[in-house]
Amino acid sequence: MKNYKFYLSDIDDDTSLKNASSIAVDGEFSGLDPKTDRLQLLQLCDGSDFVHLIKFEKNYNAPNLKNILENNRIKKIFHFGRADLGFLKQHLNINVANIFDTKIASKISRKFSSRHGYKDLCRDLININLSKEYQTSDWGKSIEEYSEDQITYACKDVLYLHRIRSELEKILKRENKLELAEKCFGFLETRTSLDLAGLTIDIFEH
């Protein structure tokens, strides 16, 4: 796969992403805790077959990325965005606006299924079988050390999110659940702030 471009620390100011109506976003981390682990790679796709890959080293300063992700005009599509949003807020002080989360959408619209992972949605909704072999790869390596298979894996994490969103929106509309889902998406920023404050429990639970 060669339809990608790497950037160091931030995307270019003149990237086509700033004119996109929606952008799929996914991150790769050194661990699961945004307070102790690092954001190492961020993948972005505007619904085409081209992926923008931002490699983070020690410099967490990405004003161009911040402008795009905080732009309320652009819909940002995540799968389990709670994780990505925590790292973006902790390391880059980015408060992502206008979110669609495919995992939340699947849980609300597909109550008949217990399978809501990205691999499951690719298979069930758009008939694509994905390998998660590189899910636990070392993304802290330099760009030159990434294998082509690793890069392909990272790209595929965003390449199909637009199509999955489209299929889930059809079900949400059919079941009159789109408004409910959108309210849940809107709560993600607060949920992220709670996580970063150490309140990872369900605060609404008795």
PDB file of N, CA and C in Angstrom, residues 8-95:
ATOM      1  N   LEU A   8       6.018  14.553  10.550  1.00  0.00           N
ATOM      2  CA  LEU A   8       6.613  14.540  11.884  1.00  0.00           C
ATOM      3  C   LEU A   8       5.945  15.594  12.753  1.00  0.00           C
ATOM      4  N   SER A   9       5.272  15.167  13.800  1.00  0.00           N
ATOM      5  CA  SER A   9       4.698  16.023  14.849  1.00  0.00           C
ATOM      6  C   SER A   9       3.441  16.798  14.458  1.00  0.00           C
ATOM      7  N   ASP A  10       3.295  17.180  13.182  1.00  0.00           N
ATOM      8  CA  ASP A  10       2.107  17.933  12.771  1.00  0.00           C
ATOM      9  C   ASP A  10       1.906  17.769  11.269  1.00  0.00           C
ATOM     10  N   ILE A  11       0.661  17.940  10.821  1.00  0.00           N
ATOM     11  CA  ILE A  11       0.396  17.904   9.392  1.00  0.00           C
ATOM     12  C   ILE A  11       0.760  19.244   8.771  1.00  0.00           C
ATOM     13  N   ASP A  12       0.862  19.286   7.449  1.00  0.00           N
ATOM     14  CA  ASP A  12       1.169  20.528   6.755  1.00  0.00           C
ATOM     15  C   ASP A  12      -0.005  21.496   6.862  1.00  0.00           C
ATOM     16  N   ASP A  13       0.303  22.765   6.795  1.00  0.00           N
ATOM     17  CA  ASP A  13      -0.740  23.790   6.878  1.00  0.00           C
ATOM     18  C   ASP A  13      -1.662  23.751   5.665  1.00  0.00           C
ATOM     19  N   ASP A  14      -1.144  23.320   4.515  1.00  0.00           N
ATOM     20  CA  ASP A  14      -1.937  23.344   3.282  1.00  0.00           C
ATOM     21  C   ASP A  14      -2.563  21.990   2.948  1.00  0.00           C
ATOM     22  N   THR A  15      -2.632  21.077   3.912  1.00  0.00           N
ATOM     23  CA  THR A  15      -3.196  19.766   3.633  1.00  0.00           C
ATOM     24  C   THR A  15      -4.663  19.870   3.229  1.00  0.00           C
ATOM     25  N   SER A  16      -5.098  18.934   2.397  1.00  0.00           N
ATOM     26  CA  SER A  16      -6.483  18.912   1.921  1.00  0.00           C
ATOM     27  C   SER A  16      -7.469  18.608   3.039  1.00  0.00           C
ATOM     28  N   LEU A  17      -6.981  18.110   4.165  1.00  0.00           N
ATOM     29  CA  LEU A  17      -7.875  17.731   5.261  1.00  0.00           C
ATOM     30  C   LEU A  17      -8.683  18.915   5.790  1.00  0.00           C
ATOM     31  N   LYS A  18      -8.137  20.115   5.697  1.00  0.00           N
ATOM     32  CA  LYS A  18      -8.842  21.273   6.253  1.00  0.00           C
ATOM     33  C   LYS A  18     -10.132  21.568   5.485  1.00  0.00           C
ATOM     34  N   ASN A  19     -10.242  21.046   4.260  1.00  0.00           N
ATOM     35  CA  ASN A  19     -11.441  21.261   3.454  1.00  0.00           C
ATOM     36  C   ASN A  19     -12.383  20.064   3.456  1.00  0.00           C
ATOM     37  N   ALA A  20     -12.046  19.042   4.226  1.00  0.00           N
ATOM     38  CA  ALA A  20     -12.872  17.830   4.261  1.00  0.00           C
ATOM     39  C   ALA A  20     -14.148  18.078   5.059  1.00  0.00           C
ATOM     40  N   SER A  21     -15.210  17.348   4.707  1.00  0.00           N
ATOM     41  CA  SER A  21     -16.451  17.433   5.484  1.00  0.00           C
ATOM     42  C   SER A  21     -16.423  16.470   6.660  1.00  0.00           C
ATOM     43  N   SER A  22     -15.620  15.420   6.538  1.00  0.00           N
ATOM     44  CA  SER A  22     -15.477  14.448   7.628  1.00  0.00           C
ATOM     45  C   SER A  22     -14.103  13.803   7.550  1.00  0.00           C
ATOM     46  N   ILE A  23     -13.566  13.433   8.718  1.00  0.00           N
ATOM     47  CA  ILE A  23     -12.233  12.837   8.797  1.00  0.00           C
ATOM     48  C   ILE A  23     -12.272  11.670   9.769  1.00  0.00           C
ATOM     49  N   ALA A  24     -11.781  10.521   9.329  1.00  0.00           N
ATOM     50  CA  ALA A  24     -11.625   9.368  10.218  1.00  0.00           C
ATOM     51  C   ALA A  24     -10.310   9.512  10.973  1.00  0.00           C
ATOM     52  N   VAL A  25     -10.331   9.194  12.271  1.00  0.00           N
ATOM     53  CA  VAL A  25      -9.167   9.406  13.135  1.00  0.00           C
ATOM     54  C   VAL A  25      -8.917   8.165  13.982  1.00  0.00           C
ATOM     55  N   ASP A  26      -7.644   7.785  14.100  1.00  0.00           N
ATOM     56  CA  ASP A  26      -7.274   6.688  14.996  1.00  0.00           C
ATOM     57  C   ASP A  26      -5.848   6.911  15.472  1.00  0.00           C
ATOM     58  N   GLY A  27      -5.570   6.509  16.704  1.00  0.00           N
ATOM     59  CA  GLY A  27      -4.232   6.681  17.257  1.00  0.00           C
ATOM     60  C   GLY A  27      -3.609   5.381  17.698  1.00  0.00           C
ATOM     61  N   GLU A  28      -2.285   5.368  17.739  1.00  0.00           N
ATOM     62  CA  GLU A  28      -1.521   4.239  18.280  1.00  0.00           C
ATOM     63  C   GLU A  28      -0.710   4.774  19.458  1.00  0.00           C
ATOM     64  N   PHE A  29      -0.717   4.025  20.556  1.00  0.00           N
ATOM     65  CA  PHE A  29      -0.125   4.496  21.803  1.00  0.00           C
ATOM     66  C   PHE A  29       0.893   3.496  22.342  1.00  0.00           C
ATOM     67  N   SER A  30       1.704   3.958  23.296  1.00  0.00           N
ATOM     68  CA  SER A  30       2.675   3.060  23.937  1.00  0.00           C
ATOM     69  C   SER A  30       2.019   2.229  25.030  1.00  0.00           C
ATOM     70  N   GLY A  31       0.818   2.601  25.424  1.00  0.00           N
ATOM     71  CA  GLY A  31       0.061   1.885  26.448  1.00  0.00           C
ATOM     72  C   GLY A  31      -1.350   2.434  26.472  1.00  0.00           C
ATOM     73  N   LEU A  32      -2.077   2.177  27.539  1.00  0.00           N
ATOM     74  CA  LEU A  32      -3.486   2.560  27.590  1.00  0.00           C
ATOM     75  C   LEU A  32      -3.784   3.755  28.492  1.00  0.00           C
ATOM     76  N   ASP A  33      -2.782   4.258  29.206  1.00  0.00           N
ATOM     77  CA  ASP A  33      -2.991   5.366  30.139  1.00  0.00           C
ATOM     78  C   ASP A  33      -2.408   6.651  29.551  1.00  0.00           C
ATOM     79  N   PRO A  34      -3.260   7.606  29.170  1.00  0.00           N
ATOM     80  CA  PRO A  34      -2.737   8.831  28.551  1.00  0.00           C
ATOM     81  C   PRO A  34      -1.850   9.660  29.466  1.00  0.00           C
ATOM     82  N   LYS A  35      -1.927   9.435  30.778  1.00  0.00           N
ATOM     83  CA  LYS A  35      -1.098  10.207  31.709  1.00  0.00           C
ATOM     84  C   LYS A  35       0.326   9.671  31.808  1.00  0.00           C
ATOM     85  N   THR A  36       0.503   8.393  31.535  1.00  0.00           N
ATOM     86  CA  THR A  36       1.839   7.797  31.662  1.00  0.00           C
ATOM     87  C   THR A  36       2.379   7.265  30.341  1.00  0.00           C
ATOM     88  N   ASP A  37       1.517   7.074  29.362  1.00  0.00           N
ATOM     89  CA  ASP A  37       1.937   6.519  28.071  1.00  0.00           C
ATOM     90  C   ASP A  37       1.917   7.588  26.985  1.00  0.00           C
ATOM     91  N   ARG A  38       2.569   7.275  25.876  1.00  0.00           N
ATOM     92  CA  ARG A  38       2.758   8.274  24.822  1.00  0.00           C
ATOM     93  C   ARG A  38       1.842   8.038  23.630  1.00  0.00           C
ATOM     94  N   LEU A  39       1.415   9.133  23.032  1.00  0.00           N
ATOM     95  CA  LEU A  39       0.778   9.095  21.718  1.00  0.00           C
ATOM     96  C   LEU A  39       1.898   9.005  20.698  1.00  0.00           C
ATOM     97  N   GLN A  40       1.912   7.930  19.911  1.00  0.00           N
ATOM     98  CA  GLN A  40       3.043   7.690  19.017  1.00  0.00           C
ATOM     99  C   GLN A  40       2.718   7.915  17.543  1.00  0.00           C
ATOM    100  N   LEU A  41       1.482   7.642  17.162  1.00  0.00           N
ATOM    101  CA  LEU A  41       1.105   7.765  15.755  1.00  0.00           C
ATOM    102  C   LEU A  41      -0.370   8.133  15.677  1.00  0.00           C
ATOM    103  N   LEU A  42      -0.710   9.013  14.738  1.00  0.00           N
ATOM    104  CA  LEU A  42      -2.111   9.352  14.501  1.00  0.00           C
ATOM    105  C   LEU A  42      -2.393   9.210  13.013  1.00  0.00           C
ATOM    106  N   GLN A  43      -3.479   8.504  12.689  1.00  0.00           N
ATOM    107  CA  GLN A  43      -3.871   8.285  11.311  1.00  0.00           C
ATOM    108  C   GLN A  43      -5.129   9.087  11.003  1.00  0.00           C
ATOM    109  N   LEU A  44      -5.146   9.723   9.833  1.00  0.00           N
ATOM    110  CA  LEU A  44      -6.270  10.551   9.405  1.00  0.00           C
ATOM    111  C   LEU A  44      -6.630  10.222   7.964  1.00  0.00           C
ATOM    112  N   CYS A  45      -7.940  10.161   7.677  1.00  0.00           N
ATOM    113  CA  CYS A  45      -8.389   9.876   6.312  1.00  0.00           C
ATOM    114  C   CYS A  45      -9.678  10.648   6.050  1.00  0.00           C
ATOM    115  N   ASP A  46      -9.782  11.253   4.869  1.00  0.00           N
ATOM    116  CA  ASP A  46     -10.957  12.076   4.550  1.00  0.00           C
ATOM    117  C   ASP A  46     -12.032  11.314   3.782  1.00  0.00           C
ATOM    118  N   GLY A  47     -11.922   9.992   3.754  1.00  0.00           N
ATOM    119  CA  GLY A  47     -12.904   9.186   3.035  1.00  0.00           C
ATOM    120  C   GLY A  47     -12.416   8.723   1.680  1.00  0.00           C
ATOM    121  N   SER A  48     -11.254   9.222   1.266  1.00  0.00           N
ATOM    122  CA  SER A  48     -10.621   8.738   0.040  1.00  0.00           C
ATOM    123  C   SER A  48      -9.798   7.506   0.398  1.00  0.00           C
ATOM    124  N   ASP A  49      -8.936   7.080  -0.514  1.00  0.00           N
ATOM    125  CA  ASP A  49      -8.064   5.938  -0.207  1.00  0.00           C
ATOM    126  C   ASP A  49      -6.669   6.402   0.203  1.00  0.00           C
ATOM    127  N   PHE A  50      -6.564   7.681   0.627  1.00  0.00           N
ATOM    128  CA  PHE A  50      -5.276   8.247   1.020  1.00  0.00           C
ATOM    129  C   PHE A  50      -5.280   8.504   2.522  1.00  0.00           C
ATOM    130  N   VAL A  51      -4.182   8.124   3.187  1.00  0.00           N
ATOM    131  CA  VAL A  51      -4.099   8.253   4.643  1.00  0.00           C
ATOM    132  C   VAL A  51      -2.928   9.157   5.025  1.00  0.00           C
ATOM    133  N   HIS A  52      -3.181  10.071   5.943  1.00  0.00           N
ATOM    134  CA  HIS A  52      -2.157  10.955   6.500  1.00  0.00           C
ATOM    135  C   HIS A  52      -1.722  10.374   7.840  1.00  0.00           C
ATOM    136  N   LEU A  53      -0.418  10.167   8.020  1.00  0.00           N
ATOM    137  CA  LEU A  53       0.125   9.538   9.222  1.00  0.00           C
ATOM    138  C   LEU A  53       1.054  10.520   9.935  1.00  0.00           C
ATOM    139  N   ILE A  54       0.696  10.885  11.157  1.00  0.00           N
ATOM    140  CA  ILE A  54       1.517  11.819  11.929  1.00  0.00           C
ATOM    141  C   ILE A  54       2.302  11.039  12.968  1.00  0.00           C
ATOM    142  N   LYS A  55       3.635  11.084  12.868  1.00  0.00           N
ATOM    143  CA  LYS A  55       4.514  10.399  13.817  1.00  0.00           C
ATOM    144  C   LYS A  55       4.950  11.402  14.885  1.00  0.00           C
ATOM    145  N   PHE A  56       4.684  11.044  16.139  1.00  0.00           N
ATOM    146  CA  PHE A  56       5.068  11.908  17.254  1.00  0.00           C
ATOM    147  C   PHE A  56       6.315  11.353  17.927  1.00  0.00           C
ATOM    148  N   GLU A  57       7.289  12.223  18.125  1.00  0.00           N
ATOM    149  CA  GLU A  57       8.490  11.829  18.843  1.00  0.00           C
ATOM    150  C   GLU A  57       8.420  12.494  20.220  1.00  0.00           C
ATOM    151  N   LYS A  58       9.269  13.457  20.485  1.00  0.00           N
ATOM    152  CA  LYS A  58       9.225  14.125  21.790  1.00  0.00           C
ATOM    153  C   LYS A  58       8.458  15.445  21.731  1.00  0.00           C
ATOM    154  N   ASN A  59       8.230  15.933  20.513  1.00  0.00           N
ATOM    155  CA  ASN A  59       7.597  17.238  20.362  1.00  0.00           C
ATOM    156  C   ASN A  59       6.083  17.093  20.224  1.00  0.00           C
ATOM    157  N   TYR A  60       5.364  17.450  21.290  1.00  0.00           N
ATOM    158  CA  TYR A  60       3.907  17.443  21.219  1.00  0.00           C
ATOM    159  C   TYR A  60       3.417  18.868  20.998  1.00  0.00           C
ATOM    160  N   ASN A  61       3.490  19.308  19.764  1.00  0.00           N
ATOM    161  CA  ASN A  61       3.010  20.640  19.391  1.00  0.00           C
ATOM    162  C   ASN A  61       2.507  20.555  17.960  1.00  0.00           C
ATOM    163  N   ALA A  62       1.187  20.556  17.798  1.00  0.00           N
ATOM    164  CA  ALA A  62       0.605  20.329  16.473  1.00  0.00           C
ATOM    165  C   ALA A  62      -0.524  21.326  16.216  1.00  0.00           C
ATOM    166  N   PRO A  63      -0.190  22.605  15.985  1.00  0.00           N
ATOM    167  CA  PRO A  63      -1.235  23.622  15.794  1.00  0.00           C
ATOM    168  C   PRO A  63      -2.123  23.370  14.581  1.00  0.00           C
ATOM    169  N   ASN A  64      -1.564  22.839  13.493  1.00  0.00           N
ATOM    170  CA  ASN A  64      -2.384  22.569  12.308  1.00  0.00           C
ATOM    171  C   ASN A  64      -3.383  21.446  12.574  1.00  0.00           C
ATOM    172  N   LEU A  65      -2.917  20.404  13.241  1.00  0.00           N
ATOM    173  CA  LEU A  65      -3.803  19.305  13.614  1.00  0.00           C
ATOM    174  C   LEU A  65      -4.887  19.803  14.568  1.00  0.00           C
ATOM    175  N   LYS A  66      -4.493  20.620  15.522  1.00  0.00           N
ATOM    176  CA  LYS A  66      -5.446  21.165  16.504  1.00  0.00           C
ATOM    177  C   LYS A  66      -6.551  21.954  15.806  1.00  0.00           C
ATOM    178  N   ASN A  67      -6.174  22.776  14.837  1.00  0.00           N
ATOM    179  CA  ASN A  67      -7.165  23.579  14.112  1.00  0.00           C
ATOM    180  C   ASN A  67      -8.188  22.704  13.399  1.00  0.00           C
ATOM    181  N   ILE A  68      -7.726  21.605  12.842  1.00  0.00           N
ATOM    182  CA  ILE A  68      -8.633  20.717  12.108  1.00  0.00           C
ATOM    183  C   ILE A  68      -9.539  19.940  13.059  1.00  0.00           C
ATOM    184  N   LEU A  69      -8.960  19.361  14.100  1.00  0.00           N
ATOM    185  CA  LEU A  69      -9.752  18.517  14.994  1.00  0.00           C
ATOM    186  C   LEU A  69     -10.711  19.325  15.864  1.00  0.00           C
ATOM    187  N   GLU A  70     -10.421  20.603  16.085  1.00  0.00           N
ATOM    188  CA  GLU A  70     -11.325  21.448  16.865  1.00  0.00           C
ATOM    189  C   GLU A  70     -12.308  22.213  15.982  1.00  0.00           C
ATOM    190  N   ASN A  71     -12.230  22.013  14.673  1.00  0.00           N
ATOM    191  CA  ASN A  71     -13.142  22.673  13.730  1.00  0.00           C
ATOM    192  C   ASN A  71     -14.498  21.979  13.776  1.00  0.00           C
ATOM    193  N   ASN A  72     -15.504  22.687  14.229  1.00  0.00           N
ATOM    194  CA  ASN A  72     -16.834  22.091  14.401  1.00  0.00           C
ATOM    195  C   ASN A  72     -17.519  21.788  13.073  1.00  0.00           C
ATOM    196  N   ARG A  73     -17.028  22.356  11.978  1.00  0.00           N
ATOM    197  CA  ARG A  73     -17.616  22.090  10.663  1.00  0.00           C
ATOM    198  C   ARG A  73     -17.296  20.684  10.172  1.00  0.00           C
ATOM    199  N   ILE A  74     -16.172  20.144  10.632  1.00  0.00           N
ATOM    200  CA  ILE A  74     -15.697  18.846  10.152  1.00  0.00           C
ATOM    201  C   ILE A  74     -16.115  17.747  11.127  1.00  0.00           C
ATOM    202  N   LYS A  75     -16.796  16.737  10.620  1.00  0.00           N
ATOM    203  CA  LYS A  75     -17.170  15.578  11.443  1.00  0.00           C
ATOM    204  C   LYS A  75     -15.943  14.681  11.619  1.00  0.00           C
ATOM    205  N   LYS A  76     -15.649  14.312  12.873  1.00  0.00           N
ATOM    206  CA  LYS A  76     -14.531  13.410  13.160  1.00  0.00           C
ATOM    207  C   LYS A  76     -15.078  12.028  13.522  1.00  0.00           C
ATOM    208  N   ILE A  77     -14.641  11.011  12.804  1.00  0.00           N
ATOM    209  CA  ILE A  77     -15.146   9.651  12.989  1.00  0.00           C
ATOM    210  C   ILE A  77     -14.096   8.824  13.720  1.00  0.00           C
ATOM    211  N   PHE A  78     -14.488   8.260  14.853  1.00  0.00           N
ATOM    212  CA  PHE A  78     -13.615   7.410  15.660  1.00  0.00           C
ATOM    213  C   PHE A  78     -14.267   6.044  15.845  1.00  0.00           C
ATOM    214  N   HIS A  79     -13.447   5.072  16.208  1.00  0.00           N
ATOM    215  CA  HIS A  79     -13.972   3.823  16.760  1.00  0.00           C
ATOM    216  C   HIS A  79     -13.419   3.707  18.177  1.00  0.00           C
ATOM    217  N   PHE A  80     -14.297   3.731  19.156  1.00  0.00           N
ATOM    218  CA  PHE A  80     -13.928   3.842  20.566  1.00  0.00           C
ATOM    219  C   PHE A  80     -13.043   5.076  20.765  1.00  0.00           C
ATOM    220  N   GLY A  81     -13.638   6.222  20.457  1.00  0.00           N
ATOM    221  CA  GLY A  81     -12.909   7.478  20.546  1.00  0.00           C
ATOM    222  C   GLY A  81     -12.477   7.860  21.941  1.00  0.00           C
ATOM    223  N   ARG A  82     -13.085   7.262  22.948  1.00  0.00           N
ATOM    224  CA  ARG A  82     -12.734   7.582  24.336  1.00  0.00           C
ATOM    225  C   ARG A  82     -11.228   7.469  24.568  1.00  0.00           C
ATOM    226  N   ALA A  83     -10.603   6.460  23.988  1.00  0.00           N
ATOM    227  CA  ALA A  83      -9.156   6.281  24.155  1.00  0.00           C
ATOM    228  C   ALA A  83      -8.377   7.364  23.411  1.00  0.00           C
ATOM    229  N   ASP A  84      -8.698   7.564  22.138  1.00  0.00           N
ATOM    230  CA  ASP A  84      -7.977   8.550  21.327  1.00  0.00           C
ATOM    231  C   ASP A  84      -8.137   9.961  21.890  1.00  0.00           C
ATOM    232  N   LEU A  85      -9.356  10.290  22.315  1.00  0.00           N
ATOM    233  CA  LEU A  85      -9.618  11.637  22.822  1.00  0.00           C
ATOM    234  C   LEU A  85      -8.809  11.935  24.076  1.00  0.00           C
ATOM    235  N   GLY A  86      -8.621  10.932  24.917  1.00  0.00           N
ATOM    236  CA  GLY A  86      -7.825  11.128  26.125  1.00  0.00           C
ATOM    237  C   GLY A  86      -6.384  11.476  25.809  1.00  0.00           C
ATOM    238  N   PHE A  87      -5.799  10.772  24.849  1.00  0.00           N
ATOM    239  CA  PHE A  87      -4.407  11.040  24.475  1.00  0.00           C
ATOM    240  C   PHE A  87      -4.283  12.391  23.775  1.00  0.00           C
ATOM    241  N   LEU A  88      -5.240  12.730  22.921  1.00  0.00           N
ATOM    242  CA  LEU A  88      -5.193  14.013  22.219  1.00  0.00           C
ATOM    243  C   LEU A  88      -5.322  15.179  23.197  1.00  0.00           C
ATOM    244  N   LYS A  89      -6.154  15.022  24.186  1.00  0.00           N
ATOM    245  CA  LYS A  89      -6.339  16.091  25.181  1.00  0.00           C
ATOM    246  C   LYS A  89      -5.133  16.195  26.110  1.00  0.00           C
ATOM    247  N   GLN A  90      -4.631  15.058  26.561  1.00  0.00           N
ATOM    248  CA  GLN A  90      -3.523  15.046  27.514  1.00  0.00           C
ATOM    249  C   GLN A  90      -2.225  15.565  26.901  1.00  0.00           C
ATOM    250  N   HIS A  91      -1.919  15.138  25.682  1.00  0.00           N
ATOM    251  CA  HIS A  91      -0.613  15.444  25.095  1.00  0.00           C
ATOM    252  C   HIS A  91      -0.614  16.670  24.184  1.00  0.00           C
ATOM    253  N   LEU A  92      -1.754  16.969  23.555  1.00  0.00           N
ATOM    254  CA  LEU A  92      -1.788  18.058  22.585  1.00  0.00           C
ATOM    255  C   LEU A  92      -2.790  19.150  22.948  1.00  0.00           C
ATOM    256  N   ASN A  93      -3.463  18.983  24.077  1.00  0.00           N
ATOM    257  CA  ASN A  93      -4.481  19.948  24.511  1.00  0.00           C
ATOM    258  C   ASN A  93      -5.520  20.190  23.418  1.00  0.00           C
ATOM    259  N   ILE A  94      -5.929  19.120  22.766  1.00  0.00           N
ATOM    260  CA  ILE A  94      -6.939  19.199  21.710  1.00  0.00           C
ATOM    261  C   ILE A  94      -8.273  18.704  22.250  1.00  0.00           C
ATOM    262  N   ASN A  95      -9.294  19.538  22.115  1.00  0.00           N
ATOM    263  CA  ASN A  95     -10.659  19.155  22.463  1.00  0.00           C
ATOM    264  C   ASN A  95     -11.420  18.930  21.156  1.00  0.00           C
TER     265      ASN A  95
END
